[in-house]
Each structure stands twice: as structure tokens, then as C-alpha cells.
Coordinates of C-alpha atoms in Angstrom, one line a residue:
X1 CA 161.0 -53.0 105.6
X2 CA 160.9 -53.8 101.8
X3 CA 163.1 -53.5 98.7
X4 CA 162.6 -51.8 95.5
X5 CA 164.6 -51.1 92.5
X6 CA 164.8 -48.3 90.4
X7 CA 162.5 -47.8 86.9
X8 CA 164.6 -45.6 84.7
X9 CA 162.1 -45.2 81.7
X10 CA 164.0 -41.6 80.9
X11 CA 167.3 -42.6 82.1
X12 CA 168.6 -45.1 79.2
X13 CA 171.4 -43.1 77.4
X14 CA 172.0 -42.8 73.7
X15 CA 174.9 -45.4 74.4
X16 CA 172.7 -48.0 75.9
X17 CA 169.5 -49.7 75.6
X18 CA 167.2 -50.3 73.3
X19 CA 168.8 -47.1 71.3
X20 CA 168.5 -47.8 67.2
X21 CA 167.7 -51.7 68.3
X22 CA 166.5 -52.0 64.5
X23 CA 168.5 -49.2 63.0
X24 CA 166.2 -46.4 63.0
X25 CA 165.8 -43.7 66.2
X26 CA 162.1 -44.5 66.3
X27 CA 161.6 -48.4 67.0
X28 CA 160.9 -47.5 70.6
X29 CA 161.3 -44.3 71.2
X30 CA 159.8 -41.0 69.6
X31 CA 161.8 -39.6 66.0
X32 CA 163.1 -36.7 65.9
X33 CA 163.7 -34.3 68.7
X34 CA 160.7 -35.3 70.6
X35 CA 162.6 -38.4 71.5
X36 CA 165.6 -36.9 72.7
X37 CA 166.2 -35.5 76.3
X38 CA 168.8 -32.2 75.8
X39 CA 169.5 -32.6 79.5
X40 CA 170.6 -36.3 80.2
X41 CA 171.6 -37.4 76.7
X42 CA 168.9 -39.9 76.8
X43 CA 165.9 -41.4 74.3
X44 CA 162.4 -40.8 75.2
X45 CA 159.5 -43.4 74.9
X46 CA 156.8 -43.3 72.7
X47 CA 154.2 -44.2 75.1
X48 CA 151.3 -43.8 72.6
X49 CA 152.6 -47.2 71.0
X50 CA 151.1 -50.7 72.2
X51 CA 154.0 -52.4 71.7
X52 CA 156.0 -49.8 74.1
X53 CA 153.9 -50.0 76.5
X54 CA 153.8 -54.2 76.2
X55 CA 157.4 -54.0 76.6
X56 CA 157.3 -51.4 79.8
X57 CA 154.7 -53.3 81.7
X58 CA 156.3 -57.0 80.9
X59 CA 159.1 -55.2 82.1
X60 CA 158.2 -54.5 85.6
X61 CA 156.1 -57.7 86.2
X62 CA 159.3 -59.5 85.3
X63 CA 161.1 -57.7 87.7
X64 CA 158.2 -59.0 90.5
X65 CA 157.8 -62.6 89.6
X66 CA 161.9 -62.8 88.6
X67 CA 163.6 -60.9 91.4
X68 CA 160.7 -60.4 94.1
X69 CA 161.3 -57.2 94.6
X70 CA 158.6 -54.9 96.8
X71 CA 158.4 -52.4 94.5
X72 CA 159.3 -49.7 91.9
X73 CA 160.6 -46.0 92.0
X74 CA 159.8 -44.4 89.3
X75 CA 162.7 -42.2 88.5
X76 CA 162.9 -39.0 86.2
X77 CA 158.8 -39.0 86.2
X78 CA 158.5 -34.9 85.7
X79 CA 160.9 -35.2 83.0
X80 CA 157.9 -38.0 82.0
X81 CA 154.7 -36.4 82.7
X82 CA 155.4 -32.8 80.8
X83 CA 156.6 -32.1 76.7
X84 CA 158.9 -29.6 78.5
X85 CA 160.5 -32.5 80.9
X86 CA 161.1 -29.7 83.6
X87 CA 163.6 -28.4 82.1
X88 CA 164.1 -24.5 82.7
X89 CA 160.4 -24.5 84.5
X90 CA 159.7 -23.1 87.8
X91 CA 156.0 -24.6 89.5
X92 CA 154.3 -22.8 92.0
X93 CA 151.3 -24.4 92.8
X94 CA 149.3 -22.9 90.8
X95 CA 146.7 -25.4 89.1
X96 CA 147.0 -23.7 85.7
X97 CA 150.9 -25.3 85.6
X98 CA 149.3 -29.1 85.8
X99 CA 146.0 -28.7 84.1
X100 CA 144.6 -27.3 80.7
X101 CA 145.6 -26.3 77.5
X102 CA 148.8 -24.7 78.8
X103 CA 150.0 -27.5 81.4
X104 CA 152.3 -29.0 78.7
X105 CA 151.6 -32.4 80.3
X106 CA 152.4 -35.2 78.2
X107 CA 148.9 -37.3 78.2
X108 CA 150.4 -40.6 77.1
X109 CA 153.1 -40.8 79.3
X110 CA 150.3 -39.5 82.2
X111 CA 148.4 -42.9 80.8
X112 CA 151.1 -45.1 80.9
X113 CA 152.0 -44.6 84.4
X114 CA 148.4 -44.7 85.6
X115 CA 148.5 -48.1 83.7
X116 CA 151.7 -49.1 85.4
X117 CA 150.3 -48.6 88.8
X118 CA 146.6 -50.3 88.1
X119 CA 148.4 -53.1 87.0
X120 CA 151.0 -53.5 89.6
X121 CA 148.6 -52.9 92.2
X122 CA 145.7 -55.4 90.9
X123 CA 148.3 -58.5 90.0
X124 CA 150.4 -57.9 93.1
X125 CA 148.7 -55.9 95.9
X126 CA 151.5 -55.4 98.2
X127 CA 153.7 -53.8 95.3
X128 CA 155.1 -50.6 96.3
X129 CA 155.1 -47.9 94.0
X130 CA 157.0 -44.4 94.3
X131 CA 157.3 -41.4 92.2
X132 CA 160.5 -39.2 91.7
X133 CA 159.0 -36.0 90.6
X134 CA 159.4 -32.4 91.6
X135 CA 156.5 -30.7 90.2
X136 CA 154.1 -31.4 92.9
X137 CA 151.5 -32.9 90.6
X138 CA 148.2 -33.2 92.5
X139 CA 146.2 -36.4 92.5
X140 CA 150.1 -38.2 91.4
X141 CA 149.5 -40.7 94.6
X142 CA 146.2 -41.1 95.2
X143 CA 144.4 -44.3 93.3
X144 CA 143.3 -44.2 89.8
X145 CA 139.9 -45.3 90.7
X146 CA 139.5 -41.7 92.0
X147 CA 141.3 -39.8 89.1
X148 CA 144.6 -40.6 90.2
X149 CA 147.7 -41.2 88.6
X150 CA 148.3 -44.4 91.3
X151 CA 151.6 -44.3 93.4
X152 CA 151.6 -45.1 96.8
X153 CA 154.0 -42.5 97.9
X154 CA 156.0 -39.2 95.9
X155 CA 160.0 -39.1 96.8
X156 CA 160.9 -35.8 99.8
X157 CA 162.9 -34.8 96.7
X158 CA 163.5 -31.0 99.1
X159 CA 164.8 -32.6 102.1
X160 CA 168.1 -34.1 100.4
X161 CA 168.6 -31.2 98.7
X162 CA 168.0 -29.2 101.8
X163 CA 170.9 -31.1 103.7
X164 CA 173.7 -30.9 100.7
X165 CA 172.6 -26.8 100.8
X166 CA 174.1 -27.0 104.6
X167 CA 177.2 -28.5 104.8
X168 CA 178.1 -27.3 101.6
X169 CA 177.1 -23.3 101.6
X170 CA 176.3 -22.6 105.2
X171 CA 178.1 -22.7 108.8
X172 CA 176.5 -24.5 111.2
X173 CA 175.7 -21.4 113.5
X174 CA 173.8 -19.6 110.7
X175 CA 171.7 -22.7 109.7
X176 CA 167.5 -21.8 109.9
X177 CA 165.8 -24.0 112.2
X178 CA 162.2 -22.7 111.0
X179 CA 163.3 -23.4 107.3
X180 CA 164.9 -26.7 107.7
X181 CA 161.6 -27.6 109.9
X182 CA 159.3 -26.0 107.3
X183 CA 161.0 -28.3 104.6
X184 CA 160.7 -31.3 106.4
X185 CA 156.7 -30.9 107.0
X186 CA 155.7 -29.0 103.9
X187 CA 153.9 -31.6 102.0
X188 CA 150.3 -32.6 100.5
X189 CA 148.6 -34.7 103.9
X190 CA 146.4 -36.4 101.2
X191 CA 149.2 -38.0 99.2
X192 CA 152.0 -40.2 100.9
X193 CA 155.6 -39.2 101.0
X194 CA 158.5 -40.7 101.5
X195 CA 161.3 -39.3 103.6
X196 CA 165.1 -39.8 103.0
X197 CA 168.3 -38.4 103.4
X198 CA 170.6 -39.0 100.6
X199 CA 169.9 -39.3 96.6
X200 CA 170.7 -41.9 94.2
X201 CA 173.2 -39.6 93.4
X202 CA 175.0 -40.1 96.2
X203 CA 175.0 -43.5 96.4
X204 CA 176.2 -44.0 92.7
X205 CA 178.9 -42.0 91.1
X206 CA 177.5 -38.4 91.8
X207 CA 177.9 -36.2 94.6
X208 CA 179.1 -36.5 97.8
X209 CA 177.3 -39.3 100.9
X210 CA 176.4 -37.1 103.8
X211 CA 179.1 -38.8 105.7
X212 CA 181.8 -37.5 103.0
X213 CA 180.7 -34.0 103.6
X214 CA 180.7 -33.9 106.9
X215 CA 184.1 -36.0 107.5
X216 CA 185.9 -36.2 104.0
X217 CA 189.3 -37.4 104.2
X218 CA 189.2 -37.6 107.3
X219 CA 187.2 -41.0 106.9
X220 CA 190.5 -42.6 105.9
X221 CA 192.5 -41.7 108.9
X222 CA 190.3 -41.4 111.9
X223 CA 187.3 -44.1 111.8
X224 CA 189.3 -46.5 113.4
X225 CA 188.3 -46.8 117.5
X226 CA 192.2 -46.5 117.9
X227 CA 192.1 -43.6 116.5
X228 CA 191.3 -40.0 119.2
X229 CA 188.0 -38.7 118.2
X230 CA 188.4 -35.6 116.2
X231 CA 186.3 -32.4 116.5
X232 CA 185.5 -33.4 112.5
X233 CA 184.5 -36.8 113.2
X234 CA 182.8 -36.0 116.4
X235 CA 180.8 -33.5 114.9
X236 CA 180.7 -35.9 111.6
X237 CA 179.3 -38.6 113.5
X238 CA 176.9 -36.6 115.6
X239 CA 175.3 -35.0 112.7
X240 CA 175.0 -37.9 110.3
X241 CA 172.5 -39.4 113.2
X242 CA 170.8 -36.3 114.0
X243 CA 169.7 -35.9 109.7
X244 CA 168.7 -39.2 109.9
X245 CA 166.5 -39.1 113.3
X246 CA 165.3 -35.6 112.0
X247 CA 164.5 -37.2 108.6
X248 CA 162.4 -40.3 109.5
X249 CA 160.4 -38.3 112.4
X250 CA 159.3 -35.4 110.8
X251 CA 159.9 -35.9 106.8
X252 CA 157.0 -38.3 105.6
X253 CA 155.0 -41.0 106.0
X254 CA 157.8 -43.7 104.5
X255 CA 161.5 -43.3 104.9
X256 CA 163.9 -44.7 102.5
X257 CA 167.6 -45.4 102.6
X258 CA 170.4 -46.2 99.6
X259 CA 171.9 -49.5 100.4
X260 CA 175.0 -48.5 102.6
X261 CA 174.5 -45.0 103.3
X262 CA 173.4 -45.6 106.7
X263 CA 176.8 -46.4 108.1
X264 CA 179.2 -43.6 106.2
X265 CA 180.4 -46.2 103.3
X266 CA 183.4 -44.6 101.8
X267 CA 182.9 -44.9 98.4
X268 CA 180.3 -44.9 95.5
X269 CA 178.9 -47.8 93.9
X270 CA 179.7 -47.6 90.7
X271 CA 179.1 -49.9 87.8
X272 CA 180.3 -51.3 84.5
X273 CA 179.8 -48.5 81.9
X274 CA 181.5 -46.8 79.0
X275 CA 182.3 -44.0 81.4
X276 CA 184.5 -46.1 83.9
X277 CA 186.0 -48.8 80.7
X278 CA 183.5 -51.3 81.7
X279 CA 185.3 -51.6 85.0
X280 CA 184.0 -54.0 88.2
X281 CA 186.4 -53.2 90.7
X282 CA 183.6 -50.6 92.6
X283 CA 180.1 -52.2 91.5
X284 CA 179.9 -53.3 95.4
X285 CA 179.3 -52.6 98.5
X286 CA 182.1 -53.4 101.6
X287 CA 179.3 -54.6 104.3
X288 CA 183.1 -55.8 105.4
X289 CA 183.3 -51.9 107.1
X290 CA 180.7 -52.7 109.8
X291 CA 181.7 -55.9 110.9
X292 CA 185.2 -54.7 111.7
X293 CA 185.2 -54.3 115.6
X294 CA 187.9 -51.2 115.5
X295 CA 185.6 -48.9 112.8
X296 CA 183.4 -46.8 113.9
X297 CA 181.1 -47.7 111.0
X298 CA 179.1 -50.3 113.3
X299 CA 178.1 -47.6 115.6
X300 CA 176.7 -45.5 112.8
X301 CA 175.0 -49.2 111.6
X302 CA 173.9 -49.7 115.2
X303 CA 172.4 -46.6 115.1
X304 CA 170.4 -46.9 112.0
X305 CA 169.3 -50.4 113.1
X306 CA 168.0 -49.1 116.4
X307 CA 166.1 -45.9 115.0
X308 CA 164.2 -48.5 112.2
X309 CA 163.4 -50.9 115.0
X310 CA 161.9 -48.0 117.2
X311 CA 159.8 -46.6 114.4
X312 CA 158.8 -50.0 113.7
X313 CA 157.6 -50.6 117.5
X314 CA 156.1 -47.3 117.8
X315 CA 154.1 -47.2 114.2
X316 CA 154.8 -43.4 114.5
X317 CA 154.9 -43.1 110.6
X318 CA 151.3 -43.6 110.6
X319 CA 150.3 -41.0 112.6
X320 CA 147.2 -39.1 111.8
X321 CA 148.3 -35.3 110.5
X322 CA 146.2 -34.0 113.5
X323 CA 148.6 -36.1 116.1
X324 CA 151.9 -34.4 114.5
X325 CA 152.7 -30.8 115.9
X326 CA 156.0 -28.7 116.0
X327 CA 156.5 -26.5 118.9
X328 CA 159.9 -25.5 118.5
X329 CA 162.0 -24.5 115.8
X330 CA 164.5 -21.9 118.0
X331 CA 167.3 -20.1 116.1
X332 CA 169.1 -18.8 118.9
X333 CA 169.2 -22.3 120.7
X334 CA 169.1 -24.1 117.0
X335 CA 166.7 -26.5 118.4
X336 CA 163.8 -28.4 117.2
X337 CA 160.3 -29.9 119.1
X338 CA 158.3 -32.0 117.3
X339 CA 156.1 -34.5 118.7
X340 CA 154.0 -37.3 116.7
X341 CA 151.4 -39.5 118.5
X342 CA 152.5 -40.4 121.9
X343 CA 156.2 -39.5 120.4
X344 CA 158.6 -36.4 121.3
X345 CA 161.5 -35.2 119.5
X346 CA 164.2 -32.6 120.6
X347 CA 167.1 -31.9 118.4
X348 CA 170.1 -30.1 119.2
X349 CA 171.5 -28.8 116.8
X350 CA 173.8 -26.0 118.5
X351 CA 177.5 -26.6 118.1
X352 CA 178.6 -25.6 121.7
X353 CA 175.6 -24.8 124.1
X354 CA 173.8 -27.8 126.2
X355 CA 170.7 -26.8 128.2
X356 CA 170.1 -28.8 131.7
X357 CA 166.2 -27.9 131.7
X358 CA 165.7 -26.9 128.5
X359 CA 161.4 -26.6 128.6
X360 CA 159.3 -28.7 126.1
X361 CA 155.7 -28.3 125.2
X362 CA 153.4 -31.2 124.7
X363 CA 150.5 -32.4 124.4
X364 CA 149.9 -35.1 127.2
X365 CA 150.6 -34.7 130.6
X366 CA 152.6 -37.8 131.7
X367 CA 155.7 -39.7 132.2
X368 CA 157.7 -40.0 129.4
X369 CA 161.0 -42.1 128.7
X370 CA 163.6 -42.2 126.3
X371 CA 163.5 -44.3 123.6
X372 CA 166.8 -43.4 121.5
X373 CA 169.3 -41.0 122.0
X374 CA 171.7 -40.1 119.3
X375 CA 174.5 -39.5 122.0
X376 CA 174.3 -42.8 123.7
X377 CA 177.7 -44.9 124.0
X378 CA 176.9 -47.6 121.7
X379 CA 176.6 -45.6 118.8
X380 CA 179.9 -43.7 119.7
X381 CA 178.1 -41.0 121.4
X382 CA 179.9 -39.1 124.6
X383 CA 176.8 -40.8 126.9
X384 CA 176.1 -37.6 128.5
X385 CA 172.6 -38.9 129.0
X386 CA 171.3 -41.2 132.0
X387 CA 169.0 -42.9 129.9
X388 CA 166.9 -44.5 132.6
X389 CA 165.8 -41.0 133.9
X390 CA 161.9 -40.3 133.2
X391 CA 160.7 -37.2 132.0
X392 CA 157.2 -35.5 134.0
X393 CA 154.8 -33.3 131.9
X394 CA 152.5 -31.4 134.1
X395 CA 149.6 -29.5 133.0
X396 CA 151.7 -26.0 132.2
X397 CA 151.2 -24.6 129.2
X398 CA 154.4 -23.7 126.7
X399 CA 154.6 -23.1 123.6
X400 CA 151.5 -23.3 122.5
X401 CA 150.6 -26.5 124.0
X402 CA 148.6 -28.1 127.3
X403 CA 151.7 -29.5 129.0
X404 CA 155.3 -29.4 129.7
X405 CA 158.5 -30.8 131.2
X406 CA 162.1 -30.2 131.8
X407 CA 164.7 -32.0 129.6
X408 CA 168.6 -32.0 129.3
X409 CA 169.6 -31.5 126.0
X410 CA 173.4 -31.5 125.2
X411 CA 174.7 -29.8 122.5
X412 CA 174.3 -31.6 119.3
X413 CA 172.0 -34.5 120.5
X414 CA 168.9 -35.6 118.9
X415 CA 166.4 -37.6 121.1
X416 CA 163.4 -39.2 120.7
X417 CA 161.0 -39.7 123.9
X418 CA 157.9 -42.1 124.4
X419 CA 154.7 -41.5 126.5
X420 CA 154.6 -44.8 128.8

């Protein structure tokens, strides 16, 4: 586990910063239009000068030898990397959109970042670096020595989006199980990705946590133990574990969380700012909420804490691309199969129907055992599971695969099973 800290290079509004430092518009930042972001209301860097990129790259070594933080995310790097900063551009693929005369990328911002990562990575080889960008620029995480712009890993940018598209447009009988798998896997093999639920944005003042869509007001009222278990927060809770066991099994090769999201926190951080009167009273976090013994927030902690020490004992994020398989992705039953090394995972996503031999293709004949269950009693779940029961593949081909066995699967239960 490591920490990292946002680099907001295209994020510092006209109100803030280094803006007119000296008086003029151009001490830092480009004159004239070119500096100016039409979208954010914020001042762009002119990378081409030395003493810009001095002041970027003291920047981040401070923030290493000063704060010890892991690493960097890179925010806002498409707006970076292209004159037309994404704005009101579509990319397909194609290699015409990244490269040659008609790419409209942005060379010296390309060359600062390249020099951001050689540095961090030769003065501090454990650094982390990550890039928020939604282009799909090839070669934007693999090293510079092989014509690479350097990060270790791009941001799943489709999978948050994915899950705000649900709970906010769609009922939960018409989701797509093939597209919400398909978004989930649908990355470059070659370049690292990280995996997460939630935005920025929905950890500071933005849009809605996960948890508020799913449970809203009902937050307020019901997340006491004392309280009867709703249908909103049973399904609330239920689903806010299954996105976050779908997320981390099947979504990249990293997962990342926003400080506070794993357990449901009510509110938005939000700090001192000219939008707010320079106000304090939210720039925090209540870690209070899951120490309480009658919220249910500490089951939805638990949970997270259990599903990060099991991918941490398995090492299943590092599994080679030919180990990872998906054999199910069924829109009557709304359920996913997707297995990863000696790892099995079965998602239920159906809102009323359990299956009591529901078949599963793998790979390996075997036992297999469960590792974490979504619906077990100390994360609040209705226990329907015996979790000591072992699973038997037998060489009988399903779905595509060598092997299969029998599991129950209860409606709107996520599991994950081990080869032993």
C-alpha cells in the first residue's frame, strides 16, 4: 500500500497560484490565450521555459524528501499533452489522433513529463507515478528509455464513470453484464493501469460518493445497527462491496482508493477556498464514523480492509494477461465469472434470484475455498454462505473452459474463491 498526492499542473485557477506573481499573465505561464484553459478557468504552463520547468521538478522532489509521499498522480495530463486540451475531441484509436503533423500534441509539455518521470524514477526508484489521461496515448507508461513518456501506471478513468452511468440512468435489472465486464478488461496489457471506483470528484466537493447514490438520505437515518435494515441500505451496502470486489479483481493491475470512500463517508472534503469563504469546518475526514460500534460504517471498513489483505496474500494483481479469463458475463442471471491465476470470481448482481448450483467454468480442476464473501456477517452481510464449505472442479468442460463446479450464489453476492 502507498500514498500519493495529487500534481495539478493544469488545475491552478486564475484566483490562485502563481497567477500574475510579477504582474504580467506570462511570468509562468503562456500570454495570451495559449495560457488560458476555456474549460476550468485555469493558467497553462509554459513548459518550453527553464525556469518553469526548474520550478515543476523542485516541486515534486520537495514533495518526496519533505512529505515522503510514494508518489504523484498526474492530474488533467490530456488537457497537458494536446494544444486542443481535449476539449470537444473524440479519440478512437487511431494512431493518426497521437502522432504527426495533425496529432495537435503539445511537444513541450510531452517533454516535461518525460522529464518528470526520468527524474523521479532515477533520484527515487520506488516513486510511483500515475497519469490521469483519457486519450489512450500509446507508449504514456512504458519507460522513456524505450520511447516512453514514463508513468508507471494510466488512471481506469471508464470504470468510474461506468458506475455513476448506473445508479444514476439505469435500473438495476436492465444493467449490461457484457458491457460493464468489457469496461473493466478493455485496456492496453503492455501499459499498467490502475483500477478504482470513485473520482477525485467524489471525494472533494463534486459529485456524489457511490455510497450517496446508492443510500442518500438515507445515510442519516438508517446506518445505525439500531436501526432495521432497509431494502435501500441493504441493497446500498451490498452493492458498494460488490463495485469494489468487481473493481480490484478485474479493473487493472493497481487499485486506488480516495481516503474515506471505502467506508460510505457522508460528506465531501472540502477545503479552504474563495468558493466556500475560506471555510475549515469540512477540510476533514470523520475516521470517528468507523470506530463507532452502532454504524454500520465499520462493516463497510472491515470489508475494504479484508479485500486489500486478500489481494495482498494472493498477489493476484500481478497476474500474467494469459492467467486472466472471463467466462461469464450472463444478462439474464446478471452474473459475472472471472478467474485470475489460481483466483475465481462470481458476482451476483441480480436483485431477487439466488442460484443453489449455479455452474462455473475454470481452468484447474481442484478444490477450491472461499476466500471473501461480500455477504458474510461481519461486514453486515445476511451470512447466507457456510463459508467453510469447499468447492470440487472436475474435468467437465463449461463455458469454454477444461473444468467446472457447482457454487451457491445468492442474489446480490460477490465472492472470490482460491485454488488450495
Amino acid at each position: 500500500m502507498s500514498s500519493s498526492t495529487s500534481c495539478t499542473a493544469t488545475h491552478r485557477t486564475t484566483m490562485d497560484g502563481l497567477n500574475q506573481f510579477d504582474g504580467s499573465d506570462h511570468q509562468y505561464f503562456h500570454e495570451g490565450s495559449r495560457g488560458r484553459h476555456d474549460l476550468w478557468d485555469s493558467r497553462l504552463f509554459n513548459y518550453a521555459s527553464w525556469e518553469v520547468l526548474r520550478f515543476l521538478l523542485s516541486n515534486l522532489r520537495f514533495w518526496v524528501e519533505e512529505y515522503r509521499v510514494d508518489g504523484f498522480r498526474f492530474d488533467g495530463v490530456t488537457s497537458m499533452i494536446y494544444n486542443h486540451h481535449g476539449i470537444g475531441t473524440g479519440f478512437s484509436g487511431n494512431y493518426n489522433e497521437y502522432y504527426g503533423e495533425h496529432s495537435q500534441v503539445d511537444l513541450e509539455a510531452l517533454t516535461y513529463l518525460k522529464l518528470a518521470n526520468h527524474m523521479m524514477h532515477s533520484l527515487y526508484p520506488n516513486c510511483i507515478t500515475i497519469a490521469e489521461e483519457v486519450s489512450g496515448m500509446p507508449g504514456l507508461c512504458r519507460p522513456v528509455a524505450e520511447g516512453g513518456v514514463g508513468f508507471d501506471y494510466r488512471m481506469g478513468m471508464a470504470v468510474p464513470d461506468l458506475y455513476i452511468k448506473l445508479l444514476k440512468e439505469i435500473k438495476d435489472e436492465d444493467w449490461n453484464m457484457g458491457h460493464i465486464a468489457h469496461t473493466l478488461i478493455n485496456r492496453r496489457r503492455t501499459e499498467n493501469t490502475v483500477a478504482y471506483c470513485e473520482c477525485h470528484d467524489q471525494c472533494l466537493v463534486g459529485d456524489k460518493t457511490i455510497a450517496f447514490w446508492l443510500m442518500d438520505a438515507e445515510m442519516y437515518v438508517n446506518m445505525s445497527v439500531l436501526s432495521p435494515l432497509t431494502p435501500v441500505m441493504s441493497r446500498g451496502l451490498a452493492l458498494h462491496k460488490m463495485f469494489r470486489l468487481l473493481t480490484i479483481a478485474m479493473g487493472g493491475e493497481a487499485y486506488l482508493n480516495f481516503m474515506g470512500n471505502e467506508f460510505g463517508h457522508p460528506e465531501w472534503v472540502d477545503f479552504p477556498r474563495h468558493g466556500n469563504n475560506f471555510s475549515y469546518k469540512y477540510a476533514r475526514r470523520q475516521w470517528g464514523l468507523i470506530k463507532d460500534p452502532l454504524l454500520r460504517y465499520k462493516f463497510l471498513n472491515e470489508f475494504d480492509h479484508a479485500m486489500i489483505c486478500a489481494c495482498k496474500s494472493t498477489g493476484w494483481l500481478a497476474t500474467p494477461p494469459d492467467q486472466e479469463y472471463m467466462s461469464c458475463a450472463h444478462e439474464d442471471d446478471k452474473v459475472i465469472v472471472f478467474e485470475r491465476g489460481n483466483m475465481v470470481f462470481l458476482l451476483n448482481f441480480h436483485a431477487s434470484k439466488s442460484f443453489a448450483d449455479y455452474r462455473v467454468g475454470v481452468r484447474m480442476a481442484g478444490s477450491y475455498r472461499l476466500l471473501l464473501s461480500t455477504d458474510s456477517a461481519r461486514f453486515d452481510g445476511h451470512s447466507l454462505i457456510d463459508e467453510s464449505v469447499q468447492y470440487l472442479a472436475r474435468e467437465e468442460p463449461y463455458q469454454n473452459r477444461p473444468c467446472s463446479m457447482l457454487v451457491y450464489l445468492p442474489s446480490r453476492v460477490g465472492l472470490a474463491l482460491i485454488r488450495v
